[in-house]
Amino acid sequence: MKIHSVGFLSALIYTTVALTAAGLFLAVTLSGEYSWVARIGGAGWVFLLSMIVLMPTVTSLVKRKHQA
Amino acid sequence: MATTQDLKKAYLSIEGMTCASCVAHVEEALKGVRGVKGVVVNLATGKASVDYDPAQASLAAMKKAVDEIGYKLVLNTANLQVTGMTCASCVEHVQKAVGDLPGVTKVVVNLASGSARVEYLPEITPLSEIKRAIQEIGYGAVERAEGQEALDREKEARQREIRRQGINLIISWSIGLLVMLGTFQPYWFLPSIIPEWMNNKVLLFFLTTPIVFGPGRQFFINSWNGLKRGLTDMNLLYATGIGAAYLIAVINTFWPDAGFGGREATFYEAAALLTAFIILGRYLEAVTRGRTSEAIRRLMKLQPKRARVLREGQELDIPAEEVQIDDLLLVRPGEAIPVDGLVQEGYSSVDQSMITGESIPVEKEAGDEVIGGTINKTGAFKFRATRVGKDTALAQIIKLVEDAQTTKAPIQKIADKVAGHFILGIHVLALVVFLFWFFVGYGLWFVPESRLILTPYLLAGMGVFGFALLTSVTVLIISCPCAVGLATPSAIMAGSGKGAEHGILFKGADAMEATARLNVVIFDKTGTLTKGQPSVTDVVALGRLTQDEVLHLTAVAEKNSEHPLGEAIVHGARERGLEAEDAESFNAIPGHGVEAQLDGRSILLGNRRLMAEREVALDGLVPEAERLESEGKTAMFVAVNGEPAGIVAVADTLKETSALAVKELHRMGLKVAMITGDNRRTAEAIARQVGIDRVLAEVLPEDKANEVKKLQAEGLKVAMVGDGINDAPALAQADVGIAIGSGTDVAKETGHVILVKDDLMDVVAALQISRQTLRLIKQNLFWAFGYNTLSIPIGAGLLYPFFAQMVSPELAALLMATSSLSVTLNTLRMRGYIPPIRRSRARRGQMAVPARQLAH
């Protein structure tokens, strides 16, 4: 696997997982009485923090797998 | 594959590192360079120690790797005057000759000005090699005057950073305070002194924006640079914290009904003060970094620039680096001695305090050694250079201290590992806290009348998202261990510098930590506790031989011995007018004695064990030997032709400070042992005189290491104090090997700790400095880590259900900045530290300590 494809694969994984987390958050809020600001803002914050957590971990995991 | 011997070591100065995560990133980037086998990065020095295979790794590749992750490799720049260039192809030649050198990253040759500007790393390619490369292809090369300033490049880089953060500090604090006054205008007594327009939200927006995107811009850029490469650092915590506070304020200003608390909850002061506090922390860290490396800079400044050399009867004033071995040099009163050497003629006293810590000037006359970098006080003298350039004592000491400062103490390795995972952990925690307060906490405990601690804000208008977000941001800020990167290395640097100031050289941070944790100190007897210059005290003759005959025969047997006891016997015989002729044959029996042949007589000299092995009956001599041994003398049996002939007793004198040093070590709670090849009775007599409680006697030289091992097996942390050559295996086996009295050739020593002077009190001082350093590290780690960790539950809202009070982001930032301030102030305390043993000796007048230091 080429270096740039490692980056692309990592980005694909962490973005997908972070989007899923944000989507899940949004889905849960739909069952409660939350304003749309809270729903969208909350989903945005969950997406941001998930990305921050996942970017370095997923990238290093994929790199390690690629090197192995 | 490169063996360890093929590997080279380079010290790279890295600019732009701000926290423990940066250290991890740089280490990872350099480890990724092909041919790099090991990397240790020290945040406090801003240096990376790189072990690399020169056949595979180049400096250019390392520079590229460091540059790529957003940091900068600091290189020296030399401006050379190149003579003899006439055309463009000359430029090409010089460019290629210099550019091909392994430590050169960039070379620009200018034909018009006849100059070459070279960017290089002196540890890999010294300037002399660059000049030689040019000279070898037929051109002349001399250093331009401004090139000498390259030594201060590192200092300049530090000062630049201090200046930059200082400007940021002024901007953020001056505007930040205005924002705070404006935000709080409606509360307390402030309406009477602050005009109402100061509370205008749009004005506050215009005041805060330049802070966030001016001084605060560095956090966003650095964290984005890291994220692009999948790296997280503390900048990310700052960026998310400042960004979120600013974003809430902007939304509440322009879209007040969005559910974030409305116009009454614009946290502009949070964004502004958060930036200001973080920059305060940065500024303090930059100052600490500059201060802690002062010791090494002070040592470097000692290196004299010029030397007065006598060549062909002429006195020449040349650069000190051009002095060669065997050059005859002249030094006048008040001048610095340029290199190491031996005095040939003249008499003077020399201040060696900068190297040995001993501030009483030392008298020098023909035959005495002088050390480069020390100051000639009274007379003029000529000396012959014996060590120049990187071999001088001063250069070796600088290298040792630099090496020590680029190593990591075990405690730091743990701290770095934890810090590396901590940031990710904090983000996970911030996410969990957000989800908890969003879905559970807000519904259960939110009270509209609740407030942020130390602010007049009511949280009444705050919606569920605003409240959960505020808590999440506070967790991010409050738990940031921003001072942890400096906590250990700054203390190690301060400690190793302090050691060097007193002639105590720690070979690494691990040695310093191990010294602080010692339980037992073992002293070698001869030459360590004693002066190592024994003399003959008694001669006992048996049978028909006279005392002189016994002494004469033993002197013959010992004539070729290099053992101190042998030398004492030969000297003793000479003093009595007995000249020892050469033996026909000679054989040293290590740890036992010697045997020799003279005029058909076989002479055997040694201890009981040797006599027993050779079946020599000692019956008549034993009571006399026991009497001598009980007096602390070493009794050596003499046998001629297999028959007992007598005893020669030799005694060594104790050093003046031995008993005092042992007493101090006991007072510090250490056990003290003595190891010797002498018989138990003699050893115990000596031990009694100095107050030693454990004696390891009759130990053969090769068994000393095993004795150390036995003590270690008891779970004790053992230091072995001895001379670095004879006791090398035991020094290496000990947890800490302390080589004493190494003099100026410090690089050859085996020990983990090198004592330049032959003074046992320095063992005590080494322990005191290392203990103080470890104490400092622990305190720093507490302030940097534990303190923040303890604040996390409060930031996460643990107190809210009980007291309806939340920590505001700016209070969280204040707590965070306090940890940086504590680490900085705590480390700077080490500057005025004097080991207590030095302080008390100075009071007794045994050793001078500069008045400036005693005043602390």
Coordinates of C-alpha atoms in Angstrom, one line a residue, chain A residues 14 21 24-26 28-29 33-35 37-43 45-57 59-60 63, chain B residues 28 224 227-232 236 240-241 244 257-260 424 427-428 430-431 434-435 438-440 464-465 468-469 472-473 476:
Chain A
Y14 CA -12.1 8.1 11.2
A21 CA -21.1 8.8 16.4
L24 CA -26.1 8.3 16.6
F25 CA -26.2 11.3 18.9
L26 CA -28.7 13.0 16.7
V28 CA -30.9 9.6 20.3
T29 CA -31.9 13.3 20.7
E33 CA -37.5 17.1 23.8
Y34 CA -34.4 19.0 22.6
S35 CA -34.2 22.1 20.5
V37 CA -29.8 24.0 18.1
A38 CA -29.0 21.5 20.9
R39 CA -29.4 18.6 18.5
I40 CA -27.2 20.0 15.7
G41 CA -24.8 21.8 18.0
G42 CA -24.4 18.6 20.1
A43 CA -23.9 16.4 17.1
W45 CA -19.4 18.8 19.1
V46 CA -19.6 15.0 19.3
F47 CA -18.3 14.8 15.7
L48 CA -15.4 17.3 16.5
L49 CA -14.3 15.4 19.7
S50 CA -14.6 12.0 18.0
M51 CA -12.5 13.2 15.1
I52 CA -9.8 14.5 17.5
V53 CA -9.8 11.2 19.4
L54 CA -9.9 9.0 16.3
M55 CA -7.5 10.9 13.9
P56 CA -4.3 10.0 15.7
T57 CA -5.4 6.6 16.9
T59 CA -3.8 6.8 11.6
S60 CA -1.2 5.1 13.7
K63 CA 0.2 2.8 9.6
Chain B
E28 CA 8.8 9.5 16.2
W224 CA -4.0 21.9 12.8
L227 CA -3.9 16.9 13.2
K228 CA -3.1 16.9 9.5
R229 CA -0.4 14.3 10.3
G230 CA -2.5 12.4 12.8
L231 CA -0.8 14.0 15.9
T232 CA -2.4 15.6 18.9
L236 CA -5.3 21.1 20.5
T240 CA -10.7 23.6 21.3
G241 CA -11.1 25.5 24.6
A244 CA -15.5 26.8 21.9
D257 CA -32.0 33.1 20.9
A258 CA -30.0 30.1 19.7
G259 CA -30.2 28.5 23.2
F260 CA -26.7 29.2 24.5
L424 CA -6.3 11.8 24.1
H427 CA -10.7 14.5 24.9
V428 CA -12.4 11.2 25.6
A430 CA -14.6 15.7 27.6
L431 CA -16.8 13.7 25.3
F434 CA -20.6 16.3 27.5
L435 CA -22.8 13.3 26.9
F438 CA -26.5 16.5 28.0
F439 CA -28.6 13.4 28.5
V440 CA -28.5 12.9 32.3
V464 CA -28.8 21.9 27.8
F465 CA -26.3 22.1 24.9
A468 CA -23.0 20.5 28.6
L469 CA -20.6 22.3 26.2
S472 CA -16.9 19.8 28.4
V473 CA -14.7 22.8 27.5
L476 CA -10.4 20.2 28.4

